[in-house]
């Protein structure tokens, strides 16, 4: 059967035009990608890593509520002439002064489980102010920083789930409070820095760069330290007077140590909530037993041309010089669950802990080195006899730019486990055997989180989130259940929006 020459020619022409169009589209996409990369620069090896270290996680998120996050996007350029009213921001920046406003609003609800079902809305406005004192007043190597929080809304963990691995990193009692207020002096060509003032530990210590993507608070500051340190430790939303020294001999290695007041809120027999005891963040306590944290970090494969994927290994430890109660025995050596107990817990001098972190990029896209996948693993432990949690582990994976045309979006899944200490579990057993209690025996709490951060434009993100909480508060009895059954596992759904100016 003979084919029509006209049809053959037409088909060939259409095929050629389609191929030419596809080639032109591909060339345009390549040109756009190259232009974007030239504007962005390379993330790996840049100083934009969370916690103030070189970035080694290709999947570090664009925005985050974690205090350690290093945010650098803004909606200013999208606002046109309204982005810098009267040129004030440009005027201040030329003189070494910068400010930012970041609002995070989110809604969460536990569809099943928890102490009771419910939904909440909460939000936080973070007002930050930074000054390069060398530009401003000729003070070489010095910088000033402060930030204020305006917090509103209701926390899902506090009022509904009743777990201790807090669902959101911004959950706190409504308040207007000071967070950090410090001056840092750098010496020896920037290799040594000394920071003095009101400082939070979760801005620089125990940080996973990949973990900043996740909404749950534990992927910022490990839950074990929030549970065992007085008043939760010097972390959001409570900072303390402190001194931090950091030595960075080269781009790959850093060593830092911090000396903090050991209790952000101080003891109070009438109100157990530390956020109420320090309502505005201005207690400035200096008389409590000290907390010392030391950490060493090594970043590898961060220079262009290095063979292998980049990563960071971190080892750290802390010691608190205060006194801590036994989780099981009284001062006479009897169980606190024994009917003949004195009711006064045995006291231990000091408390301590160790932690280790691996943050590892495992894949970088060959045509876009700022996209790819990273993983993290973090372990921490503390003595069992004086702490409610004695072992903690978390791990996760995140991928930035997984979907075509969404280079800045990041998707991830993570898991965390906090084990109730042997002493605390032993007390539960004693209560059953000696006191006739019928309640459950605690074991551990765990959470799995899946999230997707979508970048709508510079400085604007939305982030749907799912979390499943296993054994809230370690598997305690539900105070709202007349039969004393355990608090049920909770399925939590939420949505976060972030705007930064």
Tab-separated table of C-alpha atoms in Angstrom:
chain	number	residue	atom	x	y	z
A	1	UNK	CA	0.000	0.000	0.000
A	2	UNK	CA	1.481	3.326	-1.064
A	3	UNK	CA	1.549	6.273	1.363
A	4	UNK	CA	0.591	9.756	0.288
A	5	UNK	CA	3.732	11.911	-0.140
A	6	UNK	CA	1.855	14.949	1.177
A	7	UNK	CA	0.877	13.145	4.391
A	8	UNK	CA	4.416	11.910	4.918
A	9	UNK	CA	5.804	15.402	4.475
A	10	UNK	CA	3.214	16.878	6.831
A	11	UNK	CA	3.938	14.277	9.509
A	12	UNK	CA	7.656	14.888	9.216
A	13	UNK	CA	7.142	18.663	9.510
A	14	UNK	CA	4.914	18.299	12.592
A	15	UNK	CA	7.402	15.914	14.188
A	16	UNK	CA	10.236	18.301	13.491
A	17	UNK	CA	8.340	21.244	14.950
A	18	UNK	CA	7.443	19.232	18.059
A	19	UNK	CA	11.047	18.178	18.568
A	20	UNK	CA	12.207	21.729	18.027
A	21	UNK	CA	9.632	22.999	20.521
A	22	UNK	CA	10.637	20.403	23.111
A	23	UNK	CA	14.301	21.280	22.600
A	24	UNK	CA	13.523	24.979	22.974
A	25	UNK	CA	11.519	24.316	26.136
A	26	UNK	CA	14.320	22.192	27.566
A	27	UNK	CA	16.869	24.884	26.717
A	28	UNK	CA	14.674	27.515	28.378
A	29	UNK	CA	14.330	25.358	31.492
A	30	UNK	CA	18.095	24.809	31.608
A	31	UNK	CA	18.720	28.546	31.254
A	32	UNK	CA	16.217	29.311	34.021
A	33	UNK	CA	17.826	26.716	36.297
A	34	UNK	CA	21.313	28.096	35.677
A	35	UNK	CA	20.092	31.624	36.388
A	36	UNK	CA	18.437	30.484	39.619
A	37	UNK	CA	21.555	28.650	40.780
A	38	UNK	CA	23.723	31.657	39.965
A	39	UNK	CA	21.422	33.798	42.086
A	40	UNK	CA	21.168	31.301	44.960
A	41	UNK	CA	24.789	30.180	45.062
A	42	UNK	CA	25.696	26.767	46.444
A	43	UNK	CA	24.052	25.857	49.733
A	44	UNK	CA	26.547	23.158	50.720
A	45	UNK	CA	29.524	24.716	52.466
A	46	UNK	CA	27.784	28.065	52.894
A	47	UNK	CA	27.399	29.587	56.371
A	48	UNK	CA	23.629	29.178	56.118
A	49	UNK	CA	23.483	25.922	58.074
A	50	UNK	CA	21.136	25.697	61.051
A	51	UNK	CA	22.883	26.284	64.359
A	52	UNK	CA	25.410	28.678	62.849
A	53	UNK	CA	27.546	25.957	61.250
A	54	UNK	CA	28.423	25.308	57.576
A	55	UNK	CA	25.482	23.801	55.743
A	56	UNK	CA	25.901	20.088	55.027
A	57	UNK	CA	22.244	19.085	54.674
A	58	UNK	CA	21.005	19.624	51.128
A	59	UNK	CA	17.453	19.141	52.449
A	60	UNK	CA	17.526	21.884	55.073
A	61	UNK	CA	14.154	23.609	54.884
A	62	UNK	CA	13.561	27.178	53.723
A	63	UNK	CA	11.552	28.218	56.788
A	64	UNK	CA	11.306	26.729	60.282
A	65	UNK	CA	10.060	27.523	63.775
A	66	UNK	CA	13.200	26.051	65.328
A	67	UNK	CA	15.345	28.716	67.063
A	68	UNK	CA	18.425	27.203	65.407
A	69	UNK	CA	17.115	27.809	61.868
A	70	UNK	CA	19.057	30.219	59.678
A	71	UNK	CA	16.379	32.009	57.649
A	72	UNK	CA	17.318	34.253	54.743
A	73	UNK	CA	14.206	34.671	52.579
A	74	UNK	CA	11.808	37.607	52.747
A	75	UNK	CA	8.640	38.871	51.100
A	76	UNK	CA	10.162	42.345	50.791
A	77	UNK	CA	10.899	42.196	47.068
A	78	UNK	CA	7.404	40.889	46.340
A	79	UNK	CA	5.842	43.980	47.921
A	80	UNK	CA	7.353	46.398	45.412
A	81	UNK	CA	7.488	49.972	46.682
A	82	UNK	CA	5.725	48.864	49.887
A	83	UNK	CA	8.572	46.478	50.763
A	84	UNK	CA	10.712	49.260	52.190
A	85	UNK	CA	8.476	52.157	53.284
A	86	UNK	CA	10.326	55.474	53.182
A	87	UNK	CA	13.558	53.547	52.543
A	88	UNK	CA	13.916	52.882	56.275
A	89	UNK	CA	15.161	49.314	55.917
A	90	UNK	CA	17.820	50.306	53.358
A	91	UNK	CA	18.851	53.268	55.496
A	92	UNK	CA	19.335	51.074	58.573
A	93	UNK	CA	21.076	48.268	56.671
A	94	UNK	CA	23.681	50.679	55.318
A	95	UNK	CA	24.471	51.487	58.935
A	96	UNK	CA	24.729	47.875	60.042
A	97	UNK	CA	21.222	47.475	61.467
A	98	UNK	CA	18.776	44.814	60.249
A	99	UNK	CA	15.394	43.653	61.491
A	100	UNK	CA	12.915	40.957	60.515
A	101	UNK	CA	9.350	39.957	61.325
A	102	UNK	CA	8.338	36.304	61.077
A	103	UNK	CA	4.774	35.168	61.700
A	104	UNK	CA	3.886	31.497	62.053
A	105	UNK	CA	0.236	30.497	62.263
A	106	UNK	CA	-0.979	26.933	62.495
A	107	UNK	CA	-3.993	24.806	63.222
A	108	UNK	CA	-3.817	21.277	64.644
A	109	UNK	CA	-6.330	18.697	65.755
A	110	UNK	CA	-6.190	15.131	67.036
A	111	UNK	CA	-8.771	13.210	65.025
A	112	UNK	CA	-8.381	10.178	67.282
A	113	UNK	CA	-6.797	9.444	70.656
A	114	UNK	CA	-5.183	11.689	73.204
A	115	UNK	CA	-6.762	12.570	76.539
A	116	UNK	CA	-9.615	14.102	74.552
A	117	UNK	CA	-10.275	15.077	70.954
A	118	UNK	CA	-10.007	18.708	69.906
A	119	UNK	CA	-8.509	21.287	67.602
A	120	UNK	CA	-6.542	24.480	68.174
A	121	UNK	CA	-5.119	27.540	66.464
A	122	UNK	CA	-1.898	29.100	67.666
A	123	UNK	CA	0.527	31.658	66.336
A	124	UNK	CA	3.810	33.384	67.049
A	125	UNK	CA	5.282	36.658	65.839
A	126	UNK	CA	9.070	36.749	66.082
A	127	UNK	CA	10.587	40.242	65.996
A	128	UNK	CA	14.360	40.108	65.474
A	129	UNK	CA	16.870	42.918	65.589
A	130	UNK	CA	20.572	42.601	64.639
A	131	UNK	CA	23.363	45.142	64.542
A	132	UNK	CA	26.869	44.918	63.117
A	133	UNK	CA	28.588	47.053	65.735
A	134	UNK	CA	31.668	47.515	63.575
A	135	UNK	CA	29.601	49.214	60.858
A	136	UNK	CA	27.414	51.045	63.354
A	137	UNK	CA	30.019	52.357	65.776
A	138	UNK	CA	33.457	51.066	64.773
A	139	UNK	CA	33.531	48.232	67.328
A	140	UNK	CA	35.555	45.712	65.349
A	141	UNK	CA	34.286	42.112	65.321
A	142	UNK	CA	31.254	42.794	67.515
A	143	UNK	CA	27.591	42.052	66.863
A	144	UNK	CA	24.335	42.574	68.783
A	145	UNK	CA	21.181	40.457	68.608
A	146	UNK	CA	17.798	40.373	70.286
A	147	UNK	CA	14.382	38.977	69.530
A	148	UNK	CA	10.923	39.187	71.039
A	149	UNK	CA	8.034	36.721	70.836
A	150	UNK	CA	4.340	37.543	70.739
A	151	UNK	CA	2.608	34.201	71.319
A	152	UNK	CA	-1.108	33.488	71.193
A	153	UNK	CA	-3.458	30.530	70.956
A	154	UNK	CA	-3.842	27.145	72.604
A	155	UNK	CA	-1.396	24.227	72.571
A	156	UNK	CA	-2.651	20.848	71.359
A	157	UNK	CA	-0.223	18.820	73.495
A	158	UNK	CA	-1.011	20.746	76.670
A	159	UNK	CA	-4.800	20.694	76.430
A	160	UNK	CA	-5.763	17.702	74.289
A	161	UNK	CA	-3.101	15.072	73.591
A	162	UNK	CA	-1.392	15.247	77.022
A	163	UNK	CA	1.949	14.021	75.667
A	164	UNK	CA	5.420	15.275	76.500
A	165	UNK	CA	6.938	15.211	72.992
A	166	UNK	CA	5.244	18.470	72.077
A	167	UNK	CA	3.369	18.481	68.764
A	168	UNK	CA	4.567	21.943	67.720
A	169	UNK	CA	7.806	23.856	68.249
A	170	UNK	CA	5.861	27.107	68.750
A	171	UNK	CA	3.501	25.765	71.436
A	172	UNK	CA	3.720	27.943	74.537
A	173	UNK	CA	1.444	29.860	76.884
A	174	UNK	CA	0.136	33.122	75.371
A	175	UNK	CA	2.523	35.923	76.253
A	176	UNK	CA	4.725	38.734	75.022
A	177	UNK	CA	8.256	37.865	76.047
A	178	UNK	CA	11.915	38.569	75.500
A	179	UNK	CA	13.861	35.597	74.173
A	180	UNK	CA	17.542	36.333	73.445
A	181	UNK	CA	19.555	39.492	74.106
A	182	UNK	CA	23.312	39.236	73.608
A	183	UNK	CA	26.551	40.714	72.277
A	184	UNK	CA	29.156	38.583	70.522
A	185	UNK	CA	32.810	39.519	70.107
A	186	UNK	CA	34.856	37.702	67.463
A	187	UNK	CA	38.644	37.612	67.623
A	188	UNK	CA	41.606	36.129	65.718
A	189	UNK	CA	40.106	36.664	62.255
A	190	UNK	CA	36.781	35.257	63.358
A	191	UNK	CA	38.170	31.970	64.661
A	192	UNK	CA	37.083	32.642	68.245
A	193	UNK	CA	33.755	34.073	69.339
A	194	UNK	CA	32.569	35.008	72.818
A	195	UNK	CA	28.842	35.591	73.306
A	196	UNK	CA	27.502	37.168	76.518
A	197	UNK	CA	23.935	37.983	77.531
A	198	UNK	CA	20.573	36.224	77.613
A	199	UNK	CA	21.102	33.123	75.481
A	200	UNK	CA	19.126	29.997	74.585
A	201	UNK	CA	20.861	26.636	74.223
A	202	UNK	CA	18.621	25.394	71.396
A	203	UNK	CA	19.918	28.020	68.970
A	204	UNK	CA	23.342	26.338	68.648
A	205	UNK	CA	23.588	23.095	70.635
A	206	UNK	CA	22.287	19.627	69.657
A	207	UNK	CA	21.095	20.884	66.263
A	208	UNK	CA	20.198	18.715	63.273
A	209	UNK	CA	20.044	20.721	60.043
A	210	UNK	CA	17.736	18.191	58.379
A	211	UNK	CA	15.543	18.132	61.493
A	212	UNK	CA	14.618	21.818	61.145
A	213	UNK	CA	12.024	20.810	58.534
A	214	UNK	CA	9.788	19.047	61.030
A	215	UNK	CA	7.114	20.775	63.100
A	216	UNK	CA	7.319	18.657	66.260
A	217	UNK	CA	9.462	20.376	68.886
A	218	UNK	CA	11.667	17.366	69.588
A	219	UNK	CA	13.368	17.563	66.191
A	220	UNK	CA	14.826	20.883	67.299
A	221	UNK	CA	15.839	20.340	70.938
A	222	UNK	CA	15.818	16.623	71.923
A	223	UNK	CA	12.916	15.834	74.210
A	224	UNK	CA	15.084	14.074	76.804
A	225	UNK	CA	16.802	17.319	77.792
A	226	UNK	CA	13.527	19.239	77.865
A	227	UNK	CA	12.130	16.654	80.302
A	228	UNK	CA	15.034	16.295	82.726
A	229	UNK	CA	16.465	19.822	83.050
A	230	UNK	CA	14.884	22.267	85.535
A	231	UNK	CA	12.053	24.269	83.938
A	232	UNK	CA	12.819	22.469	80.666
A	233	UNK	CA	16.257	24.040	80.317
A	234	UNK	CA	17.315	27.254	78.539
A	235	UNK	CA	15.203	26.632	75.441
A	236	UNK	CA	12.177	28.176	73.713
A	237	UNK	CA	10.414	30.098	75.079
A	238	UNK	CA	12.825	30.683	78.001
A	239	UNK	CA	16.427	31.869	77.638
A	240	UNK	CA	18.810	32.628	80.516
A	241	UNK	CA	21.912	34.713	81.316
A	242	UNK	CA	24.846	32.809	79.863
A	243	UNK	CA	28.287	32.882	78.277
A	244	UNK	CA	29.102	30.900	75.134
A	245	UNK	CA	32.602	30.493	73.677
A	246	UNK	CA	33.129	29.012	70.203
A	247	UNK	CA	36.387	28.103	68.478
A	248	UNK	CA	36.416	27.535	64.708
A	249	UNK	CA	39.996	26.883	63.546
A	250	UNK	CA	38.835	26.054	60.020
A	251	UNK	CA	35.662	25.594	58.012
A	252	UNK	CA	35.364	21.926	58.946
A	253	UNK	CA	35.748	21.883	62.714
A	254	UNK	CA	34.133	23.742	65.601
A	255	UNK	CA	34.257	23.457	69.368
A	256	UNK	CA	31.870	25.339	71.636
A	257	UNK	CA	31.009	25.453	75.317
A	258	UNK	CA	28.234	27.309	77.101
A	259	UNK	CA	27.786	28.221	80.773
A	260	UNK	CA	24.082	28.855	81.527
A	261	UNK	CA	22.081	29.696	84.605
A	262	UNK	CA	20.561	26.312	85.424
A	263	UNK	CA	16.895	27.248	85.879
A	264	UNK	CA	15.100	29.715	83.556
A	265	UNK	CA	12.147	30.137	85.918
A	266	UNK	CA	13.298	29.125	89.387
A	267	UNK	CA	11.470	26.993	91.960
A	268	UNK	CA	7.949	27.806	93.095
A	269	UNK	CA	5.691	25.722	95.354
A	270	UNK	CA	2.506	27.471	94.199
A	271	UNK	CA	2.813	27.391	90.395
A	272	UNK	CA	4.582	24.507	88.726
A	273	UNK	CA	4.517	25.944	85.216
A	274	UNK	CA	7.857	27.645	84.441
A	275	UNK	CA	6.325	29.812	81.722
A	276	UNK	CA	4.051	31.372	84.338
A	277	UNK	CA	6.936	31.807	86.766
A	278	UNK	CA	8.835	33.740	84.086
A	279	UNK	CA	6.003	35.411	82.195
A	280	UNK	CA	7.984	37.970	80.197
A	281	UNK	CA	11.401	36.360	79.851
A	282	UNK	CA	12.973	39.069	81.999
A	283	UNK	CA	13.679	37.223	85.249
A	284	UNK	CA	17.419	37.260	84.367
A	285	UNK	CA	18.208	34.626	86.990
A	286	UNK	CA	21.888	34.220	87.895
A	287	UNK	CA	21.853	32.486	91.302
A	288	UNK	CA	20.824	28.957	90.319
A	289	UNK	CA	23.242	26.009	90.024
A	290	UNK	CA	24.896	26.196	86.632
A	291	UNK	CA	24.365	24.173	83.483
A	292	UNK	CA	27.410	23.533	81.259
A	293	UNK	CA	27.097	22.245	77.685
A	294	UNK	CA	30.059	21.378	75.455
A	295	UNK	CA	29.971	20.253	71.835
A	296	UNK	CA	32.366	19.401	69.020
A	297	UNK	CA	31.288	19.203	65.371
A	298	UNK	CA	33.102	18.091	62.239
A	299	UNK	CA	31.765	18.895	58.761
A	300	UNK	CA	33.211	16.966	55.813
A	301	UNK	CA	33.015	17.047	51.990
A	302	UNK	CA	31.828	20.651	51.951
A	303	UNK	CA	34.329	22.141	49.500
A	304	UNK	CA	33.728	22.125	45.759
A	305	UNK	CA	35.467	19.151	44.213
A	306	UNK	CA	35.378	17.003	47.361
A	307	UNK	CA	34.602	13.361	46.629
A	308	UNK	CA	31.638	12.016	48.574
A	309	UNK	CA	28.483	13.537	49.999
A	310	UNK	CA	28.673	16.206	52.735
A	311	UNK	CA	27.769	15.588	56.335
A	312	UNK	CA	28.333	16.618	59.943
A	313	UNK	CA	29.223	14.501	62.966
A	314	UNK	CA	28.474	16.103	66.340
A	315	UNK	CA	29.327	14.927	69.855
A	316	UNK	CA	28.159	16.774	72.921
A	317	UNK	CA	27.490	16.530	76.614
A	318	UNK	CA	26.056	18.531	79.489
A	319	UNK	CA	26.278	18.664	83.276
A	320	UNK	CA	23.969	20.395	85.721
A	321	UNK	CA	25.368	21.228	89.168
A	322	UNK	CA	22.024	21.241	90.986
A	323	UNK	CA	20.286	18.557	93.040
A	324	UNK	CA	17.844	16.069	91.555
A	325	UNK	CA	15.211	13.782	93.074
A	326	UNK	CA	15.278	10.012	92.797
A	327	UNK	CA	12.553	8.681	90.539
A	328	UNK	CA	11.939	5.680	92.810
A	329	UNK	CA	13.338	5.827	96.360
A	330	UNK	CA	12.882	8.075	99.382
A	331	UNK	CA	15.597	9.366	101.697
A	332	UNK	CA	15.299	6.246	103.853
A	333	UNK	CA	15.861	3.870	100.929
A	334	UNK	CA	12.232	2.751	100.645
A	335	UNK	CA	10.154	2.951	97.511
A	336	UNK	CA	8.146	6.147	97.175
A	337	UNK	CA	5.174	3.857	96.503
A	338	UNK	CA	5.599	2.059	99.855
A	339	UNK	CA	2.832	2.998	102.330
A	340	UNK	CA	5.538	3.597	104.967
A	341	UNK	CA	7.604	5.962	102.804
A	342	UNK	CA	8.759	9.283	104.193
A	343	UNK	CA	7.488	10.903	100.990
A	344	UNK	CA	10.763	12.790	100.597
A	345	UNK	CA	12.712	11.643	97.565
A	346	UNK	CA	16.374	10.762	97.818
A	347	UNK	CA	18.499	13.618	96.487
A	348	UNK	CA	21.352	13.274	94.019
A	349	UNK	CA	24.072	15.816	93.469
A	350	UNK	CA	24.255	16.835	89.804
A	351	UNK	CA	22.896	15.417	86.570
A	352	UNK	CA	24.446	14.893	83.149
A	353	UNK	CA	23.915	13.577	79.660
A	354	UNK	CA	25.616	12.770	76.374
A	355	UNK	CA	24.400	13.098	72.795
A	356	UNK	CA	25.606	12.365	69.290
A	357	UNK	CA	24.293	13.441	65.877
A	358	UNK	CA	24.959	12.457	62.289
A	359	UNK	CA	23.541	14.759	59.603
A	360	UNK	CA	24.291	13.280	56.194
A	361	UNK	CA	23.403	14.255	52.628
A	362	UNK	CA	22.880	11.008	50.716
A	363	UNK	CA	21.972	12.309	47.244
A	364	UNK	CA	22.375	15.528	45.247
A	365	UNK	CA	20.674	15.965	41.923
A	366	UNK	CA	23.347	16.160	39.195
A	367	UNK	CA	21.762	19.122	37.403
A	368	UNK	CA	20.820	20.994	40.604
A	369	UNK	CA	23.270	20.556	43.516
A	370	UNK	CA	20.942	22.471	45.858
A	371	UNK	CA	18.314	19.710	45.565
A	372	UNK	CA	18.512	16.212	46.979
A	373	UNK	CA	18.054	14.039	50.051
A	374	UNK	CA	19.522	14.141	53.566
A	375	UNK	CA	19.141	11.966	56.635
A	376	UNK	CA	19.826	12.459	60.335
A	377	UNK	CA	20.240	10.230	63.374
A	378	UNK	CA	20.501	11.542	66.945
A	379	UNK	CA	20.989	9.634	70.210
A	380	UNK	CA	21.070	10.876	73.802
A	381	UNK	CA	21.219	9.316	77.257
A	382	UNK	CA	21.129	10.320	80.933
A	383	UNK	CA	21.297	8.467	84.293
A	384	UNK	CA	18.196	6.425	85.068
A	385	UNK	CA	18.066	6.967	88.831
A	386	UNK	CA	17.275	10.703	88.737
A	387	UNK	CA	15.564	11.263	85.381
A	388	UNK	CA	12.127	10.396	84.066
A	389	UNK	CA	13.629	9.749	80.599
A	390	UNK	CA	16.983	7.979	80.320
A	391	UNK	CA	17.297	7.296	76.574
A	392	UNK	CA	16.250	9.203	73.466
A	393	UNK	CA	16.633	8.509	69.746
A	394	UNK	CA	15.346	10.169	66.588
A	395	UNK	CA	15.971	9.776	62.880
A	396	UNK	CA	14.545	11.135	59.657
A	397	UNK	CA	14.924	11.691	55.951
A	398	UNK	CA	14.033	14.741	53.878
A	399	UNK	CA	14.153	15.548	50.178
A	400	UNK	CA	14.309	19.060	48.752
A	401	UNK	CA	13.085	19.531	45.172
A	402	UNK	CA	11.574	16.067	44.789
A	403	UNK	CA	8.871	17.209	42.374
A	404	UNK	CA	9.559	18.831	39.036
A	405	UNK	CA	9.141	22.582	39.092
A	406	UNK	CA	9.138	22.669	42.930
A	407	UNK	CA	12.843	23.067	43.649
A	408	UNK	CA	12.405	24.847	46.987
A	409	UNK	CA	9.774	22.487	48.424
A	410	UNK	CA	10.876	19.938	51.020
A	411	UNK	CA	9.213	16.677	52.016
A	412	UNK	CA	10.212	14.472	54.918
A	413	UNK	CA	9.398	11.795	57.454
A	414	UNK	CA	10.925	11.398	60.928
A	415	UNK	CA	10.586	9.262	64.048
A	416	UNK	CA	11.444	9.955	67.696
A	417	UNK	CA	11.436	7.751	70.795
A	418	UNK	CA	11.784	8.779	74.456
A	419	UNK	CA	12.142	5.858	76.890
A	420	UNK	CA	10.848	6.137	80.445
A	421	UNK	CA	13.747	5.408	82.797
A	422	UNK	CA	14.190	2.142	84.654
A	423	UNK	CA	13.666	3.933	87.987
A	424	UNK	CA	10.397	5.557	86.905
A	425	UNK	CA	9.117	2.246	85.535
A	426	UNK	CA	10.224	0.563	88.745
A	427	UNK	CA	8.145	3.023	90.739
A	428	UNK	CA	5.108	2.074	88.656
A	429	UNK	CA	5.753	-1.588	89.465
A	430	UNK	CA	6.132	-0.764	93.162
A	431	UNK	CA	2.851	1.136	93.108
A	432	UNK	CA	1.113	-1.961	91.760
A	433	UNK	CA	2.799	-4.458	94.113
A	434	UNK	CA	3.085	-2.409	97.297
A	435	UNK	CA	0.338	0.162	97.041
A	436	UNK	CA	-2.364	-1.836	95.322
A	437	UNK	CA	-2.513	0.584	92.414
A	438	UNK	CA	-4.311	-0.549	89.271
A	439	UNK	CA	-2.886	1.980	86.831
A	440	UNK	CA	-0.711	1.119	83.823
A	441	UNK	CA	3.089	0.869	83.856
A	442	UNK	CA	4.822	3.493	81.740
A	443	UNK	CA	7.243	2.424	79.008
A	444	UNK	CA	8.018	5.043	76.360
A	445	UNK	CA	6.524	7.697	74.116
A	446	UNK	CA	7.152	7.844	70.394
A	447	UNK	CA	6.037	9.975	67.481
A	448	UNK	CA	6.221	9.662	63.722
A	449	UNK	CA	5.807	12.770	61.570
A	450	UNK	CA	5.290	13.207	57.837
A	451	UNK	CA	5.343	16.724	56.411
A	452	UNK	CA	5.597	18.730	53.197
A	453	UNK	CA	6.781	22.346	53.103
A	454	UNK	CA	5.608	24.176	49.993
A	455	UNK	CA	7.227	27.504	49.112
A	456	UNK	CA	4.641	29.857	47.629
A	457	UNK	CA	7.170	32.628	47.107
A	458	UNK	CA	10.168	34.198	48.851
A	459	UNK	CA	9.399	34.296	52.570
A	460	UNK	CA	6.037	32.483	52.303
A	461	UNK	CA	5.454	28.775	52.968
A	462	UNK	CA	2.564	26.461	53.811
A	463	UNK	CA	3.151	23.106	55.435
A	464	UNK	CA	0.572	20.313	55.818
A	465	UNK	CA	1.608	17.909	58.556
A	466	UNK	CA	0.654	14.553	60.038
A	467	UNK	CA	1.851	13.103	63.333
A	468	UNK	CA	1.020	9.872	65.108
A	469	UNK	CA	1.750	9.785	68.836
A	470	UNK	CA	2.330	6.397	70.467
A	471	UNK	CA	1.676	6.008	74.223
A	472	UNK	CA	1.227	9.692	75.195
A	473	UNK	CA	3.205	10.539	78.361
A	474	UNK	CA	4.688	7.055	78.285
A	475	UNK	CA	1.347	5.266	78.532
A	476	UNK	CA	-0.191	6.828	81.642
A	477	UNK	CA	-3.800	6.528	82.669
A	478	UNK	CA	-6.168	9.042	81.101
A	479	UNK	CA	-7.343	11.393	83.880
A	480	UNK	CA	-10.598	11.829	81.955
A	481	UNK	CA	-11.327	8.107	81.775
A	482	UNK	CA	-13.376	6.829	84.759
A	483	UNK	CA	-11.954	3.316	84.264
A	484	UNK	CA	-8.329	4.513	84.328
A	485	UNK	CA	-7.502	3.283	80.833
A	486	UNK	CA	-4.335	4.492	79.122
A	487	UNK	CA	-4.365	7.647	77.036
A	488	UNK	CA	-4.919	6.358	73.514
A	489	UNK	CA	-2.510	6.803	70.636
A	490	UNK	CA	-3.263	10.078	68.850
A	491	UNK	CA	-3.517	10.850	65.143
A	492	UNK	CA	-2.762	14.540	64.644
A	493	UNK	CA	-3.398	16.547	61.476
A	494	UNK	CA	-2.293	20.135	60.960
A	495	UNK	CA	-1.408	22.969	58.645
A	496	UNK	CA	1.210	25.668	59.218
A	497	UNK	CA	1.732	28.929	57.316
A	498	UNK	CA	4.824	31.126	57.628
A	499	UNK	CA	5.388	34.672	56.392
A	500	UNK	CA	8.722	36.426	56.875
A	501	UNK	CA	9.544	40.064	56.203
